[in-house]
Short mmCIF file of C-alpha atoms in Angstrom, two decimals:
data_model
loop_
_atom_site.label_atom_id
_atom_site.label_comp_id
_atom_site.label_asym_id
_atom_site.label_seq_id
_atom_site.Cartn_x
_atom_site.Cartn_y
_atom_site.Cartn_z
CA UNK F 280 0.05 -0.05 -0.01
CA UNK F 281 2.89 2.43 0.71
CA UNK F 282 4.25 1.55 -2.70
CA UNK F 283 0.86 2.61 -4.19
CA UNK F 284 0.83 5.90 -2.31
CA UNK F 285 4.28 6.72 -3.74
CA UNK F 286 3.04 5.85 -7.28
CA UNK F 287 0.11 8.25 -6.75
CA UNK F 288 2.54 11.00 -5.84
CA UNK F 289 4.71 10.26 -8.85
CA UNK F 290 1.56 10.27 -11.04
CA UNK F 291 0.78 13.75 -9.72
CA UNK F 292 4.32 15.01 -10.43
CA UNK F 293 3.95 13.58 -14.03
CA UNK F 294 0.71 15.57 -14.43
CA UNK F 295 2.38 18.73 -13.06
CA UNK F 296 5.30 18.29 -15.48
CA UNK F 297 3.03 17.78 -18.47
CA UNK F 298 0.41 20.48 -17.89
CA UNK F 299 2.91 22.94 -16.33
CA UNK F 300 5.35 22.67 -19.24
CA UNK F 301 2.63 22.79 -21.80
CA UNK F 302 0.99 25.72 -20.20
CA UNK F 303 4.33 27.62 -19.86
CA UNK F 304 5.55 26.96 -23.51
CA UNK F 305 2.26 27.46 -25.20
CA UNK F 306 0.94 30.29 -23.04
CA UNK F 307 2.90 31.97 -20.28
CA UNK F 308 6.22 32.12 -22.19
CA UNK F 309 4.69 33.75 -25.41
CA UNK F 310 4.42 37.48 -25.60
CA UNK F 311 0.95 38.53 -24.39
CA UNK F 312 -0.83 41.53 -23.06
CA UNK F 313 -1.01 42.15 -19.38
CA UNK F 314 -3.91 44.63 -19.76
CA UNK F 315 -7.36 44.71 -21.27
CA UNK F 316 -7.28 46.90 -24.39
CA UNK F 317 -10.53 48.88 -25.00
CA UNK F 318 -12.11 50.64 -27.88
CA UNK F 319 -11.29 54.37 -27.70
CA UNK F 320 -14.75 55.25 -29.02
CA UNK F 321 -16.49 53.51 -26.06
CA UNK F 322 -15.84 56.12 -23.44
CA UNK F 323 -18.83 55.55 -21.20
CA UNK F 324 -19.15 51.72 -21.18
CA UNK F 325 -15.78 50.31 -22.26
CA UNK F 326 -15.74 47.60 -24.86
CA UNK F 327 -12.73 45.32 -24.81
CA UNK F 328 -11.03 44.75 -28.16
CA UNK F 329 -8.06 42.74 -26.91
CA UNK F 330 -8.36 40.61 -23.71
CA UNK F 331 -5.76 40.34 -21.05
CA UNK F 332 -3.55 37.42 -21.84
CA UNK F 333 -3.97 37.48 -25.54
CA UNK F 334 -0.88 36.05 -27.24
CA UNK F 335 1.10 37.56 -30.13
CA UNK F 336 0.20 35.93 -33.41
CA UNK F 337 -3.57 36.17 -32.83
CA UNK F 338 -5.54 38.47 -35.16
CA UNK F 339 -6.67 40.82 -32.39
CA UNK F 340 -3.08 41.27 -30.87
CA UNK F 341 -1.46 41.80 -34.31
CA UNK F 342 -4.19 44.35 -35.22
CA UNK F 343 -3.35 46.69 -32.34
CA UNK F 344 0.30 45.92 -31.53
CA UNK F 345 3.61 45.44 -33.34
CA UNK F 346 7.24 45.16 -32.39
CA UNK F 347 9.83 47.67 -33.52
CA UNK F 348 13.46 48.34 -32.67
CA UNK F 349 12.31 50.93 -30.18
CA UNK F 350 9.82 48.59 -28.46
CA UNK F 351 6.18 47.72 -28.73
CA UNK F 352 4.26 50.12 -30.82
CA UNK F 353 0.45 50.73 -31.05
CA UNK F 354 -0.81 50.24 -34.62
CA UNK F 355 -4.31 51.59 -33.67
CA UNK F 356 -5.46 53.77 -30.71
CA UNK F 357 -6.88 51.98 -27.59
CA UNK F 358 -7.58 52.64 -23.95
CA UNK F 359 -6.15 50.85 -20.94
CA UNK F 360 -6.88 51.14 -17.17
CA UNK F 361 -3.69 52.20 -15.52
CA UNK F 362 -3.75 52.85 -11.79
CA UNK F 363 -7.59 52.91 -11.98
CA UNK F 364 -7.36 55.72 -14.52
CA UNK F 365 -8.44 55.48 -18.21
CA UNK F 366 -5.18 55.97 -20.30
CA UNK F 367 -5.32 56.44 -24.06
CA UNK F 368 -2.57 55.11 -26.22
CA UNK F 369 -2.46 56.78 -29.57
CA UNK F 370 -1.73 55.00 -32.85
CA UNK F 371 1.94 55.00 -33.82
CA UNK F 372 3.21 55.65 -30.24
CA UNK F 373 5.73 53.52 -28.49
CA UNK F 374 4.28 51.97 -25.46
CA UNK F 375 6.19 52.84 -22.24
CA UNK F 376 3.80 51.37 -19.68
CA UNK F 377 5.74 49.14 -17.32
CA UNK F 378 4.86 45.36 -17.66
CA UNK F 379 2.53 46.04 -20.49
CA UNK F 380 3.71 42.92 -22.40
CA UNK F 381 4.35 39.66 -20.56
CA UNK F 382 6.13 36.62 -21.78
CA UNK F 383 9.65 35.88 -22.99
CA UNK F 384 9.56 35.19 -26.73
CA UNK F 385 7.32 35.36 -29.77
CA UNK F 386 5.37 32.41 -31.12
CA UNK F 387 7.50 32.61 -34.34
CA UNK F 388 10.85 33.19 -32.67
CA UNK F 389 13.77 30.92 -33.01
CA UNK F 390 13.56 30.02 -29.36
CA UNK F 391 9.94 28.78 -29.81
CA UNK F 392 11.01 26.92 -32.93
CA UNK F 393 13.74 25.16 -31.04
CA UNK F 394 11.60 24.29 -27.97
CA UNK F 395 8.68 22.92 -30.02
CA UNK F 396 10.27 19.59 -30.79
CA UNK F 397 11.67 19.29 -27.29
CA UNK F 398 8.14 19.76 -25.94
CA UNK F 399 6.96 16.77 -28.04
CA UNK F 400 9.82 14.65 -26.74
CA UNK F 401 9.07 15.63 -23.11
CA UNK F 402 5.41 15.06 -23.50
CA UNK F 403 6.23 11.59 -25.00
CA UNK F 404 8.32 10.84 -22.07
CA UNK F 405 5.72 11.96 -19.63
CA UNK F 406 3.15 9.75 -21.25
CA UNK F 407 5.60 6.83 -21.18
CA UNK F 408 5.51 7.25 -17.38
CA UNK F 409 1.90 8.09 -17.13
CA UNK F 410 0.45 5.05 -19.00
CA UNK F 411 2.14 2.26 -16.91
CA UNK F 412 1.54 4.12 -13.69
CA UNK F 413 -2.16 4.63 -14.53
CA UNK F 414 -2.54 0.93 -15.37
CA UNK F 415 -0.74 -0.12 -12.21
CA UNK F 416 -2.72 2.12 -9.89
CA UNK F 417 -6.18 2.18 -11.41
CA UNK F 418 -6.44 -0.91 -13.74
CA UNK F 419 -4.16 -3.41 -12.25
CA UNK F 420 -6.75 -5.59 -10.76
CA UNK F 421 -8.92 -5.29 -13.86
CA UNK F 422 -6.05 -6.32 -16.12
CA UNK F 423 -5.27 -9.30 -13.75
CA UNK F 424 -8.94 -10.47 -13.95
CA UNK F 425 -8.90 -10.33 -17.70
CA UNK F 426 -5.71 -12.27 -17.87
CA UNK F 427 -6.99 -14.93 -15.55
CA UNK F 428 -10.21 -15.41 -17.45
CA UNK F 429 -8.31 -15.67 -20.66
CA UNK F 430 -6.35 -18.61 -19.35
CA UNK F 431 -9.35 -20.24 -17.51
CA UNK F 432 -9.54 -23.33 -19.80
CA UNK F 433 -5.71 -24.13 -19.21
CA UNK F 434 -6.06 -23.42 -15.63
CA UNK F 435 -8.84 -25.91 -15.12
CA UNK F 436 -7.25 -28.62 -17.34
CA UNK F 437 -3.83 -28.69 -15.68
CA UNK F 438 -2.47 -25.43 -14.19
CA UNK F 439 -4.47 -25.67 -10.98
CA UNK F 440 -3.36 -29.30 -10.57
CA UNK F 441 0.29 -28.36 -11.22
CA UNK F 442 0.09 -25.53 -8.63
CA UNK F 443 -1.66 -27.72 -6.01
CA UNK F 444 1.05 -30.43 -6.49
CA UNK F 445 3.85 -27.93 -6.24
CA UNK F 446 2.53 -26.27 -2.97
CA UNK F 447 1.66 -29.71 -1.43
CA UNK F 448 5.25 -30.97 -1.97
CA UNK F 449 6.62 -27.54 -0.75
CA UNK F 450 4.51 -27.98 2.52
CA UNK F 451 6.04 -31.46 3.04
CA UNK F 452 9.57 -30.02 2.66
CA UNK F 453 8.75 -27.20 5.02
CA UNK F 454 7.44 -29.72 7.60
CA UNK F 455 10.58 -31.79 7.15
CA UNK F 456 12.68 -28.70 7.64
CA UNK F 457 14.82 -29.58 4.53
CA UNK F 458 16.50 -26.24 3.65
CA UNK F 459 18.02 -27.52 0.42
CA UNK F 460 14.85 -29.10 -0.82
CA UNK F 461 12.88 -25.86 -0.25
CA UNK F 462 15.68 -24.12 -2.31
CA UNK F 463 15.13 -26.69 -5.04
CA UNK F 464 11.38 -26.01 -4.93
CA UNK F 465 11.90 -22.27 -5.13
CA UNK F 466 14.04 -23.02 -8.31
CA UNK F 467 11.09 -24.83 -9.96
CA UNK F 468 8.55 -22.19 -8.96
CA UNK F 469 9.10 -20.06 -12.06
CA UNK F 470 7.89 -22.86 -14.25
CA UNK F 471 4.29 -22.56 -12.79
CA UNK F 472 1.70 -21.00 -15.08
CA UNK F 473 -0.80 -20.32 -12.30
CA UNK F 474 0.40 -17.80 -9.72
CA UNK F 475 -2.34 -16.38 -7.65
CA UNK F 476 -1.49 -13.24 -5.63
CA UNK F 477 -1.33 -15.13 -2.34
CA UNK F 478 1.08 -17.74 -3.75
CA UNK F 479 3.30 -15.02 -5.20
CA UNK F 480 3.44 -13.23 -1.86
CA UNK F 481 4.36 -16.47 -0.08
CA UNK F 482 7.14 -17.36 -2.46
CA UNK F 483 8.59 -13.89 -2.38
CA UNK F 484 8.78 -14.12 1.45
CA UNK F 485 10.25 -17.61 1.37
CA UNK F 486 12.82 -16.32 -1.16
CA UNK F 487 13.73 -13.51 1.28
CA UNK F 488 14.20 -15.97 4.10
CA UNK F 489 16.35 -18.29 1.93
CA UNK F 490 18.61 -15.48 1.00
CA UNK F 491 19.37 -14.80 4.69
CA UNK F 492 19.29 -18.55 5.57
CA UNK F 493 16.59 -17.89 8.13
CA UNK F 494 14.03 -20.22 9.77
CA UNK F 495 11.34 -21.55 7.36
CA UNK F 496 9.08 -22.97 10.18
CA UNK F 497 6.78 -19.97 10.13
CA UNK F 498 5.64 -20.81 6.59
CA UNK F 499 4.35 -24.30 7.44
CA UNK F 500 0.80 -23.21 8.38
CA UNK F 501 0.57 -20.42 5.69
CA UNK F 502 1.68 -23.02 3.01
CA UNK F 503 -1.15 -25.32 4.17
CA UNK F 504 -3.57 -22.40 3.84
CA UNK F 505 -2.34 -21.75 0.28
CA UNK F 506 -2.83 -25.44 -0.61
CA UNK F 507 -6.38 -25.35 0.69
CA UNK F 508 -7.06 -22.12 -1.09
CA UNK F 509 -5.89 -23.52 -4.41
CA UNK F 510 -8.00 -26.61 -3.94
CA UNK F 511 -11.07 -24.51 -3.12
CA UNK F 512 -10.55 -22.26 -6.11
CA UNK F 513 -10.12 -25.34 -8.37
CA UNK F 514 -13.31 -26.98 -7.04
CA UNK F 515 -15.38 -23.90 -7.64
CA UNK F 516 -14.07 -23.60 -11.21
CA UNK F 517 -14.58 -27.34 -11.97
CA UNK F 518 -18.06 -27.34 -10.42
CA UNK F 519 -18.95 -24.31 -12.44
CA UNK F 520 -17.91 -25.93 -15.74
CA UNK F 521 -19.89 -29.15 -14.85
CA UNK F 522 -23.15 -27.34 -14.21
CA UNK F 523 -24.99 -25.46 -16.85
CA UNK F 524 -26.04 -22.66 -14.44
CA UNK F 525 -23.79 -20.73 -12.17
CA UNK F 526 -24.53 -21.00 -8.47
CA UNK F 527 -23.40 -17.48 -7.45
CA UNK F 528 -23.65 -14.03 -8.92
CA UNK F 529 -20.61 -12.32 -10.50
CA UNK F 530 -18.75 -15.69 -10.63
CA UNK F 531 -16.12 -14.57 -13.22
CA UNK F 532 -15.40 -11.36 -11.34
CA UNK F 533 -15.08 -13.03 -7.96
CA UNK F 534 -12.60 -15.75 -9.33
CA UNK F 535 -10.61 -13.11 -11.01
CA UNK F 536 -10.47 -10.92 -7.93
CA UNK F 537 -9.49 -13.83 -5.75
CA UNK F 538 -6.66 -14.57 -8.16
CA UNK F 539 -5.27 -11.05 -8.51
CA UNK F 540 -6.01 -9.02 -5.41
CA UNK F 541 -4.25 -8.76 -2.13
CA UNK F 542 -7.53 -7.87 -0.61
CA UNK F 543 -9.17 -11.21 -1.58
CA UNK F 544 -10.20 -13.71 1.22
CA UNK F 545 -7.44 -16.05 0.14
CA UNK F 546 -4.63 -13.47 0.52
CA UNK F 547 -6.06 -12.44 3.83
CA UNK F 548 -6.30 -16.02 4.95
CA UNK F 549 -2.60 -16.39 4.09
CA UNK F 550 -1.48 -13.30 6.01
CA UNK F 551 -3.66 -14.47 9.10
CA UNK F 552 -1.76 -17.67 9.11
CA UNK F 553 1.75 -16.07 9.26
CA UNK F 554 3.12 -16.11 12.79
CA UNK F 555 3.66 -12.35 13.56
CA UNK F 556 4.43 -10.56 16.76
CA UNK F 557 1.01 -10.72 18.23
CA UNK F 558 1.69 -11.58 21.84
CA UNK F 559 -1.70 -10.01 22.98
CA UNK F 560 -5.22 -10.06 21.84
CA UNK F 561 -4.95 -6.39 21.10
CA UNK F 562 -2.16 -6.89 18.62
CA UNK F 563 -4.06 -9.69 16.98
CA UNK F 564 -6.95 -7.30 16.52
CA UNK F 565 -4.66 -4.79 14.86
CA UNK F 566 -3.34 -7.44 12.47
CA UNK F 567 -6.84 -8.76 11.58
CA UNK F 568 -8.34 -5.32 11.09
CA UNK F 569 -5.38 -4.25 8.98
CA UNK F 570 -5.98 -7.15 6.72
CA UNK F 571 -9.64 -6.22 6.41
CA UNK F 572 -8.59 -2.66 5.35
CA UNK F 573 -7.13 -4.15 2.12
CA UNK F 574 -10.75 -4.61 1.01
CA UNK F 575 -11.65 -1.06 1.67
CA UNK F 576 -11.41 0.17 -2.02
CA UNK F 577 -14.10 -2.30 -2.94
CA UNK F 578 -16.47 -0.43 -0.50
CA UNK F 579 -15.54 2.80 -2.30
CA UNK F 580 -17.22 1.32 -5.38
CA UNK F 581 -20.24 0.22 -3.42
CA UNK F 582 -20.53 3.62 -1.74
CA UNK F 583 -21.09 5.37 -5.07
CA UNK F 584 -24.75 4.38 -4.96
CA UNK F 585 -25.64 5.89 -1.57
CA UNK F 586 -23.53 8.90 -2.37
CA UNK F 587 -25.56 9.57 -5.57
CA UNK F 588 -28.83 9.01 -3.65
CA UNK F 589 -27.95 11.42 -0.86
CA UNK F 590 -26.47 14.19 -3.07
CA UNK F 591 -28.89 13.97 -6.06
CA UNK F 592 -32.19 13.09 -4.25
CA UNK F 593 -32.16 13.64 -0.55
CA UNK F 594 -30.23 16.92 -0.26
CA UNK F 595 -32.40 18.70 -2.97
CA UNK F 596 -35.51 17.45 -1.18
CA UNK F 597 -34.57 19.00 2.14
CA UNK F 598 -33.22 22.24 0.39
CA UNK F 599 -29.56 21.89 1.10
CA UNK F 600 -28.26 21.35 -2.32
CA UNK F 601 -28.54 25.03 -3.27
CA UNK F 602 -27.10 26.23 -0.05
CA UNK F 603 -23.96 24.10 -0.47
CA UNK F 604 -22.56 26.33 -3.22
CA UNK F 605 -18.81 25.87 -3.63
CA UNK F 606 -18.92 23.35 -0.76
CA UNK F 607 -20.82 20.82 -2.97
CA UNK F 608 -17.69 18.96 -4.17
CA UNK F 609 -16.45 18.83 -0.61
CA UNK F 610 -19.79 17.55 0.62
CA UNK F 611 -19.86 14.78 -1.99
CA UNK F 612 -16.34 13.59 -1.03
CA UNK F 613 -17.20 13.48 2.76
CA UNK F 614 -20.48 11.69 2.10
CA UNK F 615 -18.66 9.16 -0.24
CA UNK F 616 -15.95 8.43 2.31
CA UNK F 617 -18.54 8.26 5.17
CA UNK F 618 -20.69 5.77 3.13
CA UNK F 619 -17.72 3.52 2.44
CA UNK F 620 -16.71 3.59 6.10
CA UNK F 621 -20.23 2.62 7.22
CA UNK F 622 -20.52 -0.21 4.68
CA UNK F 623 -17.04 -1.59 5.54
CA UNK F 624 -17.74 -1.34 9.28
CA UNK F 625 -21.02 -3.24 8.94
CA UNK F 626 -19.32 -5.97 6.78
CA UNK F 627 -16.32 -6.44 9.10
CA UNK F 628 -17.66 -5.94 12.68
CA UNK F 629 -20.71 -8.14 12.11
CA UNK F 630 -18.64 -11.21 11.14
CA UNK F 631 -19.29 -14.24 13.38
CA UNK F 632 -15.57 -14.99 13.61
CA UNK F 633 -14.93 -11.59 15.38
CA UNK F 634 -17.76 -12.15 17.81
CA UNK F 635 -15.51 -12.72 20.83
CA UNK F 636 -13.08 -9.85 20.16
CA UNK F 637 -15.32 -6.95 19.11
CA UNK F 638 -13.94 -4.82 22.00
CA UNK F 639 -10.39 -5.21 20.92
CA UNK F 640 -11.31 -4.47 17.26
CA UNK F 641 -12.81 -1.10 18.16
CA UNK F 642 -9.45 0.60 18.62
CA UNK F 643 -7.98 -0.27 15.20
CA UNK F 644 -11.44 0.44 13.56
CA UNK F 645 -11.72 3.93 15.18
CA UNK F 646 -8.08 4.64 14.21
CA UNK F 647 -8.51 3.55 10.55
CA UNK F 648 -11.84 5.27 10.06
CA UNK F 649 -10.75 8.44 11.89
CA UNK F 650 -7.78 8.63 9.45
CA UNK F 651 -10.13 8.10 6.57
CA UNK F 652 -12.34 10.94 7.68
CA UNK F 653 -9.26 13.20 8.07
CA UNK F 654 -8.18 12.22 4.59
CA UNK F 655 -11.62 13.08 3.25
CA UNK F 656 -11.68 16.41 5.02
CA UNK F 657 -8.14 17.21 3.84
CA UNK F 658 -9.11 16.44 0.23
CA UNK F 659 -12.32 18.50 0.56
CA UNK F 660 -10.43 21.49 1.93
CA UNK F 661 -7.95 21.30 -0.93
CA UNK F 662 -10.65 21.13 -3.60
CA UNK F 663 -12.46 24.02 -1.97
CA UNK F 664 -9.21 25.98 -2.09
CA UNK F 665 -8.94 25.38 -5.86
CA UNK F 666 -12.64 26.41 -6.32
CA UNK F 667 -11.99 29.56 -4.33
CA UNK F 668 -9.57 30.73 -6.91
CA UNK F 669 -12.41 31.64 -9.22
CA UNK F 670 -12.98 30.82 -12.84
CA UNK F 671 -9.88 29.44 -14.68
CA UNK F 672 -11.44 30.03 -18.14
CA UNK F 673 -11.11 33.84 -17.97
CA UNK F 674 -8.62 35.61 -20.34
CA UNK F 675 -5.23 35.95 -18.77
CA UNK F 676 -5.78 33.27 -16.23
CA UNK F 677 -2.97 31.22 -17.78
CA UNK F 678 -0.32 33.78 -16.67
CA UNK F 679 -2.00 34.98 -13.56
CA UNK F 680 -3.25 31.78 -11.88
CA UNK F 681 -0.91 29.01 -13.11
CA UNK F 682 1.35 29.07 -10.08
CA UNK F 683 -1.54 29.48 -7.62
CA UNK F 684 -3.49 26.63 -9.33
CA UNK F 685 -0.68 24.15 -9.18
CA UNK F 686 0.29 25.01 -5.68
CA UNK F 687 -3.22 24.57 -4.39
CA UNK F 688 -3.57 21.36 -6.39
CA UNK F 689 -0.24 20.21 -4.98
CA UNK F 690 -1.38 20.90 -1.34
CA UNK F 691 -4.61 19.04 -1.99
CA UNK F 692 -2.93 15.89 -3.51
CA UNK F 693 0.25 15.72 -1.40
CA UNK F 694 -1.43 16.48 1.98
CA UNK F 695 -4.09 13.81 1.16
CA UNK F 696 -1.32 11.30 0.25
CA UNK F 697 0.26 11.98 3.60
CA UNK F 698 -2.67 10.56 5.44
CA UNK F 699 -2.98 7.76 2.99
CA UNK F 700 0.66 6.97 3.64
CA UNK F 701 0.06 6.69 7.28
CA UNK F 702 -2.94 4.37 6.79
CA UNK F 703 -0.78 2.32 4.34
CA UNK F 704 2.02 2.11 6.91
CA UNK F 705 -0.34 0.71 9.52
CA UNK F 706 -1.74 -1.80 7.12
CA UNK F 707 1.52 -3.09 5.80
CA UNK F 708 3.36 -3.18 9.04
CA UNK F 709 0.61 -5.05 10.93
CA UNK F 710 0.51 -7.75 8.35
CA UNK F 711 4.22 -8.17 8.14
CA UNK F 712 6.16 -10.68 10.26
CA UNK F 713 8.38 -7.90 11.76
CA UNK F 714 5.37 -5.84 12.88
CA UNK F 715 5.57 -2.19 13.91
CA UNK F 716 9.19 -1.29 14.36
CA UNK F 717 10.43 2.07 15.78
CA UNK F 718 11.83 3.10 12.35
CA UNK F 719 8.52 2.27 10.67
CA UNK F 720 6.55 4.26 13.25
CA UNK F 721 8.89 7.26 12.80
CA UNK F 722 9.10 7.37 8.99
CA UNK F 723 5.60 6.08 8.25
CA UNK F 724 3.48 7.63 11.04
CA UNK F 725 5.12 10.38 13.10
CA UNK F 726 6.88 12.28 10.33
CA UNK F 727 3.91 12.22 7.92
CA UNK F 728 1.53 13.36 10.61
CA UNK F 729 3.93 16.26 11.61
CA UNK F 730 4.19 17.30 7.93
CA UNK F 731 0.47 17.05 7.56
CA UNK F 732 -0.20 19.21 10.70
CA UNK F 733 2.37 21.85 9.53
CA UNK F 734 1.12 21.97 6.00
CA UNK F 735 -2.58 22.01 6.80
CA UNK F 736 -2.22 24.51 9.63
CA UNK F 737 -0.15 26.93 7.48
CA UNK F 738 -2.63 26.43 4.52
CA UNK F 739 -5.60 27.15 6.60
CA UNK F 740 -4.08 30.27 8.11
CA UNK F 741 -3.27 31.47 4.61
CA UNK F 742 -6.81 30.79 3.40
CA UNK F 743 -8.38 32.60 6.36
CA UNK F 744 -6.19 35.64 5.80
CA UNK F 745 -7.12 35.60 2.12
CA UNK F 746 -10.81 35.29 2.87
CA UNK F 747 -10.63 38.12 5.50
CA UNK F 748 -8.88 40.26 2.87
CA UNK F 749 -6.07 41.16 5.09
CA UNK F 750 -3.79 43.68 3.40
CA UNK F 751 -0.69 41.67 3.63
CA UNK F 752 1.43 39.10 1.80
CA UNK F 753 1.26 36.61 4.65
CA UNK F 754 -1.39 34.55 3.05
CA UNK F 755 0.91 33.91 0.09
CA UNK F 756 3.89 33.28 2.39
CA UNK F 757 1.89 30.71 4.48
CA UNK F 758 0.69 28.95 1.30
CA UNK F 759 4.26 28.84 -0.12
CA UNK F 760 5.66 27.42 3.17
CA UNK F 761 2.80 24.82 3.23
CA UNK F 762 3.65 23.48 -0.13
CA UNK F 763 7.32 23.64 0.78
CA UNK F 764 6.80 21.49 3.80
CA UNK F 765 4.96 18.86 1.64
CA UNK F 766 7.59 18.86 -1.09
CA UNK F 767 10.30 18.54 1.55
CA UNK F 768 8.75 15.49 3.12
CA UNK F 769 8.17 13.60 -0.11
CA UNK F 770 11.72 14.45 -1.32
CA UNK F 771 13.02 13.11 2.03
CA UNK F 772 10.92 10.02 1.65
CA UNK F 773 12.39 9.43 -1.82
CA UNK F 774 15.92 10.09 -0.82
CA UNK F 775 15.72 7.99 2.29
CA UNK F 776 14.34 5.09 0.21
CA UNK F 777 17.15 5.38 -2.30
CA UNK F 778 19.71 5.34 0.45
CA UNK F 779 18.15 2.38 2.17
CA UNK F 780 17.93 0.46 -1.16
CA UNK F 781 21.45 1.17 -2.23
CA UNK F 782 23.47 1.49 1.09
CA UNK F 783 21.68 -0.03 4.03
CA UNK F 784 20.15 -3.06 2.23
CA UNK F 785 21.08 -4.60 -1.13
CA UNK F 786 19.85 -2.80 -4.22
CA UNK F 787 16.96 -4.15 -6.15
CA UNK F 788 19.23 -5.23 -8.98
CA UNK F 789 21.51 -7.06 -6.58
CA UNK F 790 18.47 -8.63 -4.89
CA UNK F 791 17.13 -9.78 -8.29
CA UNK F 792 20.51 -11.23 -9.20
CA UNK F 793 20.65 -13.03 -5.80
CA UNK F 794 17.24 -14.47 -6.34
CA UNK F 795 18.13 -15.74 -9.76
CA UNK F 796 21.29 -17.31 -8.49
CA UNK F 797 19.19 -18.87 -5.66
CA UNK F 798 16.76 -20.28 -8.14
CA UNK F 799 19.60 -21.71 -10.25
CA UNK F 800 21.09 -23.38 -7.17
CA UNK F 801 17.63 -24.75 -6.39
CA UNK F 802 17.16 -26.12 -9.86
CA UNK F 803 20.58 -27.78 -9.74
CA UNK F 804 19.77 -29.36 -6.36
CA UNK F 805 16.50 -30.60 -7.71
CA UNK F 806 18.28 -32.15 -10.83
CA UNK F 807 20.83 -33.73 -8.55
CA UNK F 808 18.12 -35.24 -6.36
CA UNK F 809 16.27 -36.59 -9.29
CA UNK F 810 19.44 -38.06 -10.75
CA UNK F 811 20.03 -39.97 -7.47
CA UNK F 812 16.56 -41.41 -7.57
#
């Protein structure tokens, strides 16, 4: 989940690069007017003939303005508002008004010609990052389901049987405590065609333990769970093929979801079976509820229905829809999150398996749902901040509002991702065998919450000063410091991750090489064992 949060931040950075660069090159950087130009004949009610932000090369700009060696010259007379006073610029005069023209180069300049191909290259690179990230974040499960359904016939005929045979033999070797035989099994694992998410997770963790030559006893029970899960999935598929009518709704979607998602009941059953640091009933409750939270995004989908009913039907009936005004998007977000929380809580807390530990489950439930509400409010405040900017379709808004827009968008996304990162840390740590270490708590919980408090507090103070129309630049300063805090934290997170991956622990490349060497050793050991037999 923490990896997903980082990917969302990267996706946001990609969007900023693309839209920011495009807006700069095609709008802000081109010569444009910083004033509205009015018809000199319309003295009483001014009629604009050239809007603020109009770029050179357009028909209206070129009709009234031209460039000479002495500077910008008026081709025809016009009126501008300078210091709240109407000022007439006569035809043929050189314009000496400060900051009358903005931008850095003309649309037909050599600079623009040179940068145009570079823009295409940069945009191509941005989309090269955007497409795989979008697929991974938003469509990974869908793609996995499609792939599973495509191979269903082969899976039923022999892939399930091969996977069940492999895991059953692996379980026997784990029970026997034969380290070399487990290595041999790991070497033959790559030959499997059927690899559900829970099997992949188990083999990855076994590989990590094999590398450090650790104890494999903790995988005995989880491996048995994996074997039973594969058998259950196979029986469901086989029974479905033998009967003309499906016994359950959404059969294909459910099987694909169970195969690909870490939030499926089989993945959760695997993690429940892992022996983690749960010396008390309270820690067990944290582990169980953390695993249940991996299903939460499914309830976001289900929550769309009550959200639409409340916002489209109920609120208009009681007369609140019109009063919401700019708060409507924020209201929709909060209702959506609240609906998902209620549905998830009902689904989880009413399970019969949790009947004897409901008291212990309340603490993690309140913590997770409280953080979800904070995340919803943070996102809602950020969106309201963007809406408060006013219309972004007005002339000149490209040059005047671009920095403000991206800074407020950055605050909304990055501050929301901070809370999401805290939730992800709690989920990942409580399902892991190592549990919540001091470093995980510091980097994944304490520092993000401090960054969120600083950023949100400074941003709120800046917004309050702006709404109060205080004659000071403090609102801009507070907003700048707010986005600076967010950027500093995410940069720190990226740098600390790079340092850990390359200095403290082996790099990914070295780890892959080690795993490949381990698989080769396992394969050799298996061949040697078969030769003896």
